[in-house]
Structures are given as structure tokens and as C-alpha cells.
mmCIF file of C-alpha atoms in Angstrom:
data_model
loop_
_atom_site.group_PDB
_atom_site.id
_atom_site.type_symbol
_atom_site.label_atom_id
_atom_site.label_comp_id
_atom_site.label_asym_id
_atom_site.label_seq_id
_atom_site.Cartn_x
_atom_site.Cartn_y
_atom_site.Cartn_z
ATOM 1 C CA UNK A 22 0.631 -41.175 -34.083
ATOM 2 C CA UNK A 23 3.118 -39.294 -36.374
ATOM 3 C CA UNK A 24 4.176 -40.764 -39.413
ATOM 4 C CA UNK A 25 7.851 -39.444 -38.950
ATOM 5 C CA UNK A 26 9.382 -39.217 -35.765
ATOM 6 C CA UNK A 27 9.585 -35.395 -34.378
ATOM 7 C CA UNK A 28 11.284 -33.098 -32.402
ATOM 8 C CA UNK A 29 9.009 -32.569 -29.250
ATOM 9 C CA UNK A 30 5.876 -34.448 -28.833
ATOM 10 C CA UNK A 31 3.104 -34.434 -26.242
ATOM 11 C CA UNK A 32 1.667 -37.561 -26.660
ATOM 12 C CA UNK A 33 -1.220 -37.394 -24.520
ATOM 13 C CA UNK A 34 -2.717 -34.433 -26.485
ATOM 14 C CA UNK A 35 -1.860 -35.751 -29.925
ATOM 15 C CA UNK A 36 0.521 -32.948 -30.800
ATOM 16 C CA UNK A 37 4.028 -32.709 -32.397
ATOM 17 C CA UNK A 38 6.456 -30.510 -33.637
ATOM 18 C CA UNK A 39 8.673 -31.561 -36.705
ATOM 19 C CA UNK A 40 11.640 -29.520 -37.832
ATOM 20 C CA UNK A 41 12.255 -27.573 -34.225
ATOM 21 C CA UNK A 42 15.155 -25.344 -34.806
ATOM 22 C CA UNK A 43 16.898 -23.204 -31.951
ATOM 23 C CA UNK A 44 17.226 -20.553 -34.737
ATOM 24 C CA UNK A 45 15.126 -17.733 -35.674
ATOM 25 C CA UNK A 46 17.774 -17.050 -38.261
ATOM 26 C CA UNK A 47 20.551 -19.178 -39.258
ATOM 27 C CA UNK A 48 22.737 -17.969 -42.443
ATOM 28 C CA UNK A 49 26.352 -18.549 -42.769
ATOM 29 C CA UNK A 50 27.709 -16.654 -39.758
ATOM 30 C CA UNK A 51 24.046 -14.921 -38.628
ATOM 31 C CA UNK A 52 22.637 -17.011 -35.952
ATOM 32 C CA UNK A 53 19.894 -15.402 -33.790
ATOM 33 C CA UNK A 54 18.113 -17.747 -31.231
ATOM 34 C CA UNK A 55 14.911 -18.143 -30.781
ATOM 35 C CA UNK A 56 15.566 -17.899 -26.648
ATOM 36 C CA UNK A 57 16.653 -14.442 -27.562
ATOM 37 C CA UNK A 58 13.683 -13.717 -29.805
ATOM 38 C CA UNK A 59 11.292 -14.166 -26.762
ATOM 39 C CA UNK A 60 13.081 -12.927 -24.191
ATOM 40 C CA UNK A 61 13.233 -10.128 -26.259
ATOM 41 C CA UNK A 62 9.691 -10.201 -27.257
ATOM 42 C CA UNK A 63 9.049 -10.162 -23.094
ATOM 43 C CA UNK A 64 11.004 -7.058 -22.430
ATOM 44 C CA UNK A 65 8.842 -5.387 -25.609
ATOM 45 C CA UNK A 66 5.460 -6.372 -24.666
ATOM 46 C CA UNK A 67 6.632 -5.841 -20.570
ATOM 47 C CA UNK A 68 7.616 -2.293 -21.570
ATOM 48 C CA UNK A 69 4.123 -1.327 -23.470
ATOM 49 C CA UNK A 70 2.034 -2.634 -20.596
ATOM 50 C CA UNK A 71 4.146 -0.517 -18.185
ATOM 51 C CA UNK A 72 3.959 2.371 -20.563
ATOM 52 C CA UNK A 73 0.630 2.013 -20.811
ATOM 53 C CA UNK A 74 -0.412 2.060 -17.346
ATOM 54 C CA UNK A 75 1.978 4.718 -16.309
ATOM 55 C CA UNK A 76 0.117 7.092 -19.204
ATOM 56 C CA UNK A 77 -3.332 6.215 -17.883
ATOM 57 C CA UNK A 78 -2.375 7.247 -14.405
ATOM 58 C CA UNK A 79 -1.585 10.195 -15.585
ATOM 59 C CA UNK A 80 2.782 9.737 -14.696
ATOM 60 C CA UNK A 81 5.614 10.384 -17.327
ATOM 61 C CA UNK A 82 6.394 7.770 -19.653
ATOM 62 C CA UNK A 83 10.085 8.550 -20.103
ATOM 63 C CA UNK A 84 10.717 7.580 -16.564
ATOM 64 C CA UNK A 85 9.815 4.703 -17.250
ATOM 65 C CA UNK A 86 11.780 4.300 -20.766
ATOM 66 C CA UNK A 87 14.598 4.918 -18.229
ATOM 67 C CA UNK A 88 13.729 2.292 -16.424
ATOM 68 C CA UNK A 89 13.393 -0.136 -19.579
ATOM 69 C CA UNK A 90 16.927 0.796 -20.272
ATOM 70 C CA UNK A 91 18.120 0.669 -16.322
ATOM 71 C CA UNK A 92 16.385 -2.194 -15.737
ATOM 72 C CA UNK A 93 17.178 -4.435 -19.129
ATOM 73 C CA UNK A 94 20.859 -4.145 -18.253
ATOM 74 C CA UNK A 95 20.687 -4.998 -14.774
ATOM 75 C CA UNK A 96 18.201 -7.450 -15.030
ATOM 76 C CA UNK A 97 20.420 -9.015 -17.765
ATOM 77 C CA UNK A 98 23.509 -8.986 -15.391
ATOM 78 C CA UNK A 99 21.419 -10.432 -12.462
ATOM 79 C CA UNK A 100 20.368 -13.671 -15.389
ATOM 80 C CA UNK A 101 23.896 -14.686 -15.753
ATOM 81 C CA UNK A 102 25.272 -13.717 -12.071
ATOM 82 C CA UNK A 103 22.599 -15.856 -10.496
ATOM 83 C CA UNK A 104 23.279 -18.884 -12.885
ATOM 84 C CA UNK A 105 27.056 -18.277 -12.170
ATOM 85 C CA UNK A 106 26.911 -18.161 -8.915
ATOM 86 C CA UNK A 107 24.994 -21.112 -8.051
ATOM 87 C CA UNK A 108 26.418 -23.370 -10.966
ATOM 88 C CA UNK A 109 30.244 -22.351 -9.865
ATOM 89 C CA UNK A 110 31.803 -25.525 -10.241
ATOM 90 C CA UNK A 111 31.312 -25.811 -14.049
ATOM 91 C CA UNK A 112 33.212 -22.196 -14.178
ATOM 92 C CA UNK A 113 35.925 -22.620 -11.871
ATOM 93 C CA UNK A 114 38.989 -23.023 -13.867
ATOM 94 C CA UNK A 115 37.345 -22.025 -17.091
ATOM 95 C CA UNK A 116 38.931 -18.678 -18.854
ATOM 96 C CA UNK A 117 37.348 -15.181 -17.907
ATOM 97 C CA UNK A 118 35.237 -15.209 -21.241
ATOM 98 C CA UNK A 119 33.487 -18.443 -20.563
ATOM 99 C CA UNK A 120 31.348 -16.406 -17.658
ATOM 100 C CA UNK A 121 30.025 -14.078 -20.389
ATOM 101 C CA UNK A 122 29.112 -16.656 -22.570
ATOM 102 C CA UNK A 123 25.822 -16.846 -23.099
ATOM 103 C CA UNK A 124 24.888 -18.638 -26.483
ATOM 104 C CA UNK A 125 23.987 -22.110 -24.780
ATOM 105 C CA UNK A 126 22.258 -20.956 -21.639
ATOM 106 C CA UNK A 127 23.166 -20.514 -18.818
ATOM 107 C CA UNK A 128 20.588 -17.580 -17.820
ATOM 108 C CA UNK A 129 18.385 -17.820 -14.203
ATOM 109 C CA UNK A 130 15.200 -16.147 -13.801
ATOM 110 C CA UNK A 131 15.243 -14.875 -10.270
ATOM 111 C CA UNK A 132 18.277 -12.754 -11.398
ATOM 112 C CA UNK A 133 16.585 -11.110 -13.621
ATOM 113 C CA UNK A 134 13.731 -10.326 -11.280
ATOM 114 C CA UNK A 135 16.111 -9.164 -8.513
ATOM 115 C CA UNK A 136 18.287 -7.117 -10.996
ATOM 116 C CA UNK A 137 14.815 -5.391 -12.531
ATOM 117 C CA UNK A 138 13.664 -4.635 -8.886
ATOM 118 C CA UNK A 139 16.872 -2.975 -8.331
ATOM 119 C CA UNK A 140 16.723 -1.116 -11.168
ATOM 120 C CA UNK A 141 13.632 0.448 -9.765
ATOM 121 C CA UNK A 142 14.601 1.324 -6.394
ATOM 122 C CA UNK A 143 17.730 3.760 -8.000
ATOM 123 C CA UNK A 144 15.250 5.089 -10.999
ATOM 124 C CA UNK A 145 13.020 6.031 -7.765
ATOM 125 C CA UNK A 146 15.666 7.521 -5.754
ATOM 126 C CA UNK A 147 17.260 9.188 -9.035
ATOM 127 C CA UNK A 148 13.576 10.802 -10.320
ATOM 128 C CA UNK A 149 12.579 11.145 -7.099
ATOM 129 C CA UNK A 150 9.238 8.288 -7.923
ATOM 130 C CA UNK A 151 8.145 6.285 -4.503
ATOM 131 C CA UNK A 152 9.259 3.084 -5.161
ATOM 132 C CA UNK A 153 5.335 1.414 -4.625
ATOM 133 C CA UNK A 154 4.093 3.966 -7.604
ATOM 134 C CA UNK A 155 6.765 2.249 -9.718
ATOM 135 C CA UNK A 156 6.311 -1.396 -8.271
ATOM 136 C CA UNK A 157 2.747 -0.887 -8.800
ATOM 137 C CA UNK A 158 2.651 0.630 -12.348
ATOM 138 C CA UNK A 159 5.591 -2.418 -13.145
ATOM 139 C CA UNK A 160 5.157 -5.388 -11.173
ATOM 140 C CA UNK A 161 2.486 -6.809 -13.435
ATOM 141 C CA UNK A 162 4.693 -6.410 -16.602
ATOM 142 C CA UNK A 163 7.586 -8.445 -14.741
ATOM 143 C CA UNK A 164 4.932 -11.341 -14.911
ATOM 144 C CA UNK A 165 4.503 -11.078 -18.582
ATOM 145 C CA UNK A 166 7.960 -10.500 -19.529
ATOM 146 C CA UNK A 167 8.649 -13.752 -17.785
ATOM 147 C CA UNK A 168 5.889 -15.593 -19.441
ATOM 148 C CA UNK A 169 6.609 -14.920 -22.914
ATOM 149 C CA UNK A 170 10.258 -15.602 -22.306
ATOM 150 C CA UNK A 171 10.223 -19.018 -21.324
ATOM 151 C CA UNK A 172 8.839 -20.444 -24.782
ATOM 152 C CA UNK A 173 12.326 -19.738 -25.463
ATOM 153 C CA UNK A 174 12.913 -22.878 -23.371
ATOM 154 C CA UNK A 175 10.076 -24.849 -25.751
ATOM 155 C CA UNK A 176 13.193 -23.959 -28.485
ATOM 156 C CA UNK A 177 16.294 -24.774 -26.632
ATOM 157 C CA UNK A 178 14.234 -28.321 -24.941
ATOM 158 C CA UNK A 179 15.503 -27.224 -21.818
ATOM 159 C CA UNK A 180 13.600 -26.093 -18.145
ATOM 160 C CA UNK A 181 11.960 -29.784 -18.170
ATOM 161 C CA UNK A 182 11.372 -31.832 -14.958
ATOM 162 C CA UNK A 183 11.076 -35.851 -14.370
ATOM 163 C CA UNK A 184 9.038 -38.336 -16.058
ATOM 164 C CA UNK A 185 5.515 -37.852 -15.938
ATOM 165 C CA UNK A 186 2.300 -39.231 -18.160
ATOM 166 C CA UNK A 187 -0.014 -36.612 -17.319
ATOM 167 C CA UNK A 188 -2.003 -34.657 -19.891
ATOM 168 C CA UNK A 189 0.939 -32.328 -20.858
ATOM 169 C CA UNK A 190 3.557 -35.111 -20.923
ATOM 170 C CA UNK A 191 5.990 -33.925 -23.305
ATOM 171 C CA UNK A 192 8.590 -36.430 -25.197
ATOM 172 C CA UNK A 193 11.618 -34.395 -26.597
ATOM 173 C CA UNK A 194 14.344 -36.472 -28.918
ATOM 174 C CA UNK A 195 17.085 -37.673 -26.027
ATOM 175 C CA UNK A 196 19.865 -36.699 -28.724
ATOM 176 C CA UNK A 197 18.679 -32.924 -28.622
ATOM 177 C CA UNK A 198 17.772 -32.462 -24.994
ATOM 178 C CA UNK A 199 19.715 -30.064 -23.064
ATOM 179 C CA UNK A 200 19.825 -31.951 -20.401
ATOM 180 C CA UNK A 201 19.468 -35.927 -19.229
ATOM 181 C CA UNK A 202 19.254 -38.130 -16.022
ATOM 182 C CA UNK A 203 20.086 -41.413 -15.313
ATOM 183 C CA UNK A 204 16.224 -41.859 -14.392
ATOM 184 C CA UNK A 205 14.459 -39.828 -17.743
ATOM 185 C CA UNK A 206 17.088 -41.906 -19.813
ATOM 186 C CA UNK A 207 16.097 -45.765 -18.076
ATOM 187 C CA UNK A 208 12.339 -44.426 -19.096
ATOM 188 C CA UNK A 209 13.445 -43.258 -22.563
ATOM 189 C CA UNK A 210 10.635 -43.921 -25.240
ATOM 190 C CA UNK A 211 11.689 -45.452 -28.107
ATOM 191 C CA UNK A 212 9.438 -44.720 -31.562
ATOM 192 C CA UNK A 213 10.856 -44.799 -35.324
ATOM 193 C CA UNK A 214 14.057 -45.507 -34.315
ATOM 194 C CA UNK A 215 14.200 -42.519 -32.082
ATOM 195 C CA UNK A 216 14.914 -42.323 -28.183
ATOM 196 C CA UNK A 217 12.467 -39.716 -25.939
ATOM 197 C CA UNK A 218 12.445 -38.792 -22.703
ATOM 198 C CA UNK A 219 9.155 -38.303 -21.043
ATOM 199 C CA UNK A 220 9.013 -35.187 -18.970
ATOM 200 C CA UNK A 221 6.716 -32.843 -17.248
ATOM 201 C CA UNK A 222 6.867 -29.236 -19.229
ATOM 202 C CA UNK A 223 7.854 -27.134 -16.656
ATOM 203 C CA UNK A 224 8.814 -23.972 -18.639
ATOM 204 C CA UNK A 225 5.134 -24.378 -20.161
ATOM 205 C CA UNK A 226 3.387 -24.664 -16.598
ATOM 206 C CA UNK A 227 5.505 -21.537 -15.421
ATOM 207 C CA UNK A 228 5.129 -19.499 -18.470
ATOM 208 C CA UNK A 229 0.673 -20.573 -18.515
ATOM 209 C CA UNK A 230 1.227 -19.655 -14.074
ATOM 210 C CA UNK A 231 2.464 -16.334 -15.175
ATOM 211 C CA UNK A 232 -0.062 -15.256 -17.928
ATOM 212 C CA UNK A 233 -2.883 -15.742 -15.399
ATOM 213 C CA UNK A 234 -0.970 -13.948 -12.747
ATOM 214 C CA UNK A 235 -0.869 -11.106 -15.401
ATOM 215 C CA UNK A 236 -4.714 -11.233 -15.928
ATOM 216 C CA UNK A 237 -5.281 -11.046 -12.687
ATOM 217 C CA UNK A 238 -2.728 -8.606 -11.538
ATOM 218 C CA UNK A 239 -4.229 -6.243 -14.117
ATOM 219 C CA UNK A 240 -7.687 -6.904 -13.230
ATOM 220 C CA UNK A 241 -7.212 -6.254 -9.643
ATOM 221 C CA UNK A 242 -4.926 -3.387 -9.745
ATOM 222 C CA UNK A 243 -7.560 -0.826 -9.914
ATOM 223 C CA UNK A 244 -8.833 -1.576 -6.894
ATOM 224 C CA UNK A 245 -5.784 -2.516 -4.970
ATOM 225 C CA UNK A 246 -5.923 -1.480 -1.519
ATOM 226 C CA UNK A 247 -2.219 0.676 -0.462
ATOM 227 C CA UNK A 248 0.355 1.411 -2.434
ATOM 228 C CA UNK A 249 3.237 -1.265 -3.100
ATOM 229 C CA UNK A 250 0.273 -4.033 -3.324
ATOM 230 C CA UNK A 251 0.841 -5.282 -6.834
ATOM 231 C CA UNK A 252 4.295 -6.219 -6.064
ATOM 232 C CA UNK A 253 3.864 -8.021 -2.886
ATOM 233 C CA UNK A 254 1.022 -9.473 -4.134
ATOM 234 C CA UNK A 255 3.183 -10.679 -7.551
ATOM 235 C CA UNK A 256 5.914 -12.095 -5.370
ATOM 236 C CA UNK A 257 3.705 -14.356 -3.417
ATOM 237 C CA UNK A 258 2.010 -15.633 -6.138
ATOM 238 C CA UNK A 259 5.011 -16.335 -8.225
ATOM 239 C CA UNK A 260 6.967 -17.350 -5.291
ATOM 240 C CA UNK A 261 4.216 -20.301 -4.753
ATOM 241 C CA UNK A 262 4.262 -21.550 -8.009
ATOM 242 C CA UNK A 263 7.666 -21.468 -8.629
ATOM 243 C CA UNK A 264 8.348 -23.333 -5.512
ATOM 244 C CA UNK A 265 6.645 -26.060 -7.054
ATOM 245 C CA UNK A 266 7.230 -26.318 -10.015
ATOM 246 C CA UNK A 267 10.690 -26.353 -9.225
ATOM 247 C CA UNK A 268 10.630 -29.040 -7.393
ATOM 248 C CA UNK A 269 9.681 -31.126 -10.669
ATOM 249 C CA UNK A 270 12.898 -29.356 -12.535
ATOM 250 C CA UNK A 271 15.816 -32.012 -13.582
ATOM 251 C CA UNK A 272 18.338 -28.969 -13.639
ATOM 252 C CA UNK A 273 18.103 -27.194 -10.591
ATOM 253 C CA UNK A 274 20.951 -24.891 -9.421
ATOM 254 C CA UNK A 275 21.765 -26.186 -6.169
ATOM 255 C CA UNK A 276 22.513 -23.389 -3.084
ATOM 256 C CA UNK A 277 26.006 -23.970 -1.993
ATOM 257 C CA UNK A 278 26.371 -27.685 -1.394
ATOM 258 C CA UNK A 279 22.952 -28.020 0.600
ATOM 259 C CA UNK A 280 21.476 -29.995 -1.305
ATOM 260 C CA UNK A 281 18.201 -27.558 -1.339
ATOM 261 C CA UNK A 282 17.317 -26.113 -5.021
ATOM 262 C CA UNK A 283 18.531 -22.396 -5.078
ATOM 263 C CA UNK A 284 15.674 -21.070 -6.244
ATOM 264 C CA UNK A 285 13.170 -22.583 -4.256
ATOM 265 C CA UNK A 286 14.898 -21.032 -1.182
ATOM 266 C CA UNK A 287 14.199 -17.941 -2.981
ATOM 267 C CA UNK A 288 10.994 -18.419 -3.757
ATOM 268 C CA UNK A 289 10.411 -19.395 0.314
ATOM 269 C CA UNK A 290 11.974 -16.063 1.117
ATOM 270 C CA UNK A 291 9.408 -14.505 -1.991
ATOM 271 C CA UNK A 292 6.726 -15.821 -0.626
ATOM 272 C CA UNK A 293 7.493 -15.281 3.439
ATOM 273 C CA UNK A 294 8.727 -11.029 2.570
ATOM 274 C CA UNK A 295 5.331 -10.529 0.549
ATOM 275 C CA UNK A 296 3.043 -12.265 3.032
ATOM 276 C CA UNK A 297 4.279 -10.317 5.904
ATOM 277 C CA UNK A 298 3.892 -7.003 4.216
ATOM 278 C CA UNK A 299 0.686 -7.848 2.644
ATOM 279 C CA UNK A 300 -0.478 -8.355 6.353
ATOM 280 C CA UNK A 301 1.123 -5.192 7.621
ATOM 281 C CA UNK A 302 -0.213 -3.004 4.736
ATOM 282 C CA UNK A 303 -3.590 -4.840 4.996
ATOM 283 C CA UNK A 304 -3.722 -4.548 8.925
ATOM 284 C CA UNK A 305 -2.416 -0.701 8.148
ATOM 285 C CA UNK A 306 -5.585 -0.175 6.932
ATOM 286 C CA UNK A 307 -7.296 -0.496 9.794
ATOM 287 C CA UNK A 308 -6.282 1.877 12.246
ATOM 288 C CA UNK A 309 -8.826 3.628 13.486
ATOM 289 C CA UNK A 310 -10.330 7.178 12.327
ATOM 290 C CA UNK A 311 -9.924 9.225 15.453
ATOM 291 C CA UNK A 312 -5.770 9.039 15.330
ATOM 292 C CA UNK A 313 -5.442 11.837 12.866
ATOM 293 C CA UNK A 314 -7.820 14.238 15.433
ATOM 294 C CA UNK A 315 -5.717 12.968 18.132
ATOM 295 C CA UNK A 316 -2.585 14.244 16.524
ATOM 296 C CA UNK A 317 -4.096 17.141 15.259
ATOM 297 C CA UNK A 318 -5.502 17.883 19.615
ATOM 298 C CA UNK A 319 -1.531 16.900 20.381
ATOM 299 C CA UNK A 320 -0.355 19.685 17.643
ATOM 300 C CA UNK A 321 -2.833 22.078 19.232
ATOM 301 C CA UNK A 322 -1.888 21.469 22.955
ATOM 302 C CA UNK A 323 1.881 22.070 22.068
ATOM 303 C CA UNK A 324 1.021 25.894 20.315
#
């Protein structure tokens, strides 16, 4: 047990943080947050892996520095218009500024993938790239960039789900959590004086998902089997585990009045696109030998 009440606990592992700040840097009017510092951190190491691979395979790396840029930008837009979009009500009627601001939140993941992707389809129709060379040489770092960005959640105690006692149970102070419910707040722990909530770690079981999805991706990619694999095969495996694990989130973004969590309906349609063109590329590879010679005997009779 702690002597002094702390910031986040996990209970069941007999850890605990004291003095959790959301700032990197806080003097006088300089206040960086440590959500920016990994998200940051993502795009950096994202970027070298990419690099990386696109120099081993022999392709230019400054396509792919335009594609950082490209691709940072869009992606960014994508984060807020996402988390916008689906969280409208708390915007309507607010001033024009308050949908730029961006210093408490208010960022969504699958933006940010579907801004990054588009990024790469006009980088491939500007330089003239097939798309599956640069979905290929990328799609891994997407994974990465997405792992080391959600400790910035640890920071901000937000991305949490319901109550659970599991092995990663994680307490966070109830005065410093982003976000309560009525039923986290009836099961609020009380210890020095101190009110927790007890909640699965969500951002922690995404961001752990995603770093073995990028060990794997990597491992596999030299002997994927057609071109565009490592995407596909990066969308269904996120798309699965994100399904999930957003079903344990407290503060899911809610598509248009249904009820249904936005992004697991994205992560349904992640999962469904990548399966069927895993199974078209994989069946692709089957066609038989003798249809080149039979096109070649059709070229011949039309001479």
C-alpha cells in the first residue's frame, strides 16, 4: 500500500504514480503537454521506421519525408474532424474557435488513420508511387505511431473504460479524471481521504495491442505474399481489437443518435474491407500457370 495517496494506481500489481502532471513543461506562460510530447514522439519514431524500410528496399526517402509532412497535417485535421463530428452537440452553439481548440482533448484516432491513408493515396498519385508500395513500406509505422501516442492518455487520465478488478485495474484520483459515470463514481474507492475510480486501462491495452501488431507486421513483411498486404492485414488486426476494447470505453463518441459507438462501426467496416481483400489478393494467387500462355496463344492468333 502507498504511504501517501497518488495520482494513478494499479492496485493489483502494486504500482503507483505520485506527482502525475499533464505537463512536460510548465513555466509561467510555457505549457507543453505531455499528450503532445507522445503523439509527437509517435509521428518521430513512425517516420524513422518508414524511412528505414523505404531505404532498404531500395525507394527514395524524400517521398516519403513528403509524406511525413502530407500526412501529419491531414492526419491532424482528420483527429479533430472525427471528434467534432461525432461529439457535435457539445460544439453547436459554441464560437468558431472552440472547434480548433485542442488543449483539453478532444482528438479521435480513426481520424488520424483515415487522414494519414489519404495522405498516401495523393503522395502516390502526385510521385507517381502505387499506393500498396507505400501502404506496405507505411502501414506498420501507423501501428507504432498509434502506440506510443496513447501514453499520452496515461497523462491526461483519460481513454479509460468501466470498473474492473482484473490484473491491470487501474484507480485514478476521481477529482482529476477526465471523465466520470454515475456507475465508476457509486464504485469509487476511497483511501487517505481520497476518492478513485476503478477502471479497466484501455489506452494501455490498445497502445500494448499495437506494439505487438508492430512486431509482427515487421516480422512478416518480408515475406508477405502481394502487394498492399501489410495494410489490409494492419486494418484487420487493429480493427478487431479496437472493436473491443471499445466496447469497455466510458467515453465513446456515439454515431449520430444510434446509440452504436462510432468507432466500433468503423472498426466493423476495418475489419469487413481488409478481410475481403485479403481473400481476393490471397485467392489472386492462385490462378493457375497456363493463363499467361493462353493470352500470349490469343495475342498470337490475332497477328
Amino acid at each position: 500500500m502507498p504511504s501517501n495517496p497518488p495520482d494513478i494506481w494499479f492496485p493489483n500489481l502494486n504500482i503507483w504514480f505520485n506527482n502525475v502532471s499533464q505537463y512536460a513543461i510548465n513555466i509561467g506562460p510555457i505549457q507543453i503537454y505531455w499528450y503532445a510530447v507522445f503523439i509527437v514522439l509517435g509521428i518521430a519514431c513512425a517516420a524513422l521506421l518508414a524511412f528505414w524500410y523505404a531505404h532498404k528496399t531500395g525507394q527514395k526517402v524524400n517521398d516519403y519525408m513528403d509524406l511525413l509532412i502530407l500526412g501529419v497535417v491531414l492526419a491532424f485535421i482528420g483527429l479533430r474532424v472525427y471528434y467534432v463530428i461525432f461529439n457535435w452537440d457539445l460544439y453547436r452553439g459554441q464560437p468558431i474557435t472552440a472547434l480548433f481548440d485542442i488543449r483539453e482533448g478532444g482528438l479521435a484516432i480513426y481520424g488520424g488513420i483515415i487522414g494519414a491513408l489519404l495522405a498516401g493515396f495523393i503522395i502516390s498519385r502526385y510521385k507517381k508511387i502505387p499506393i500498396t508500395t507505400i501502404t506496405d513500406t507505411a502501414g506498420p509505422s501507423l501501428a507504432l505511431g498509434q502506440a506510443i501516442g496513447r501514453f499520452g492518455n496515461f497523462f491526461n487520465r483519460e481513454a479509460f473504460g468501466g470498473y474492473t478488478n482484473n490484473l491491470f485495474a487501474m484507480r485514478i484520483r476521481v477529482d482529476q479524471a477526465r471523465y466520470t459515470t454515475p456507475e465508476l463514481l457509486e464504485r469509487a474507492y476511497t483511501y487517505a481521504g481520497v476518492n478513485y475510480m476503478q477502471v479497466h486501462p484501455t489506452f494501455l491495452y490498445e497502445a500494448t495491442f499495437n506494439f505487438l501488431l508492430v512486431i509482427a507486421l515487421v516480422a512478416y513483411r518480408p515475406y508477405k505474399r502481394f502487394d498492399g498486404e501489410m495494410i489490409l492485414l494492419y486494418m484487420l488486426g487493429y480493427g478487431i481489437a479496437r472493436f473491443f476494447i471499445e466496447g469497455l470505453r466510458t467515453d465513446q463518441l456515439i454515431f449520430f443518435g444510434t446509440g452504436l459507438p462510432a468507432s466500433q462501426i468503423v472498426s466493423a467496416m476495418f475489419v469487413v474491407v481488409a478481410a475481403v481483400l485479403l481473400f481476393r489478393g490471397y485467392m489472386g494467387m492462385n490462378k493457375p500457370a497456363a493463363e499467361p500462355a493462353l493470352a500470349k496463344s490469343k495475342k498470337k492468333r490475332r497477328k
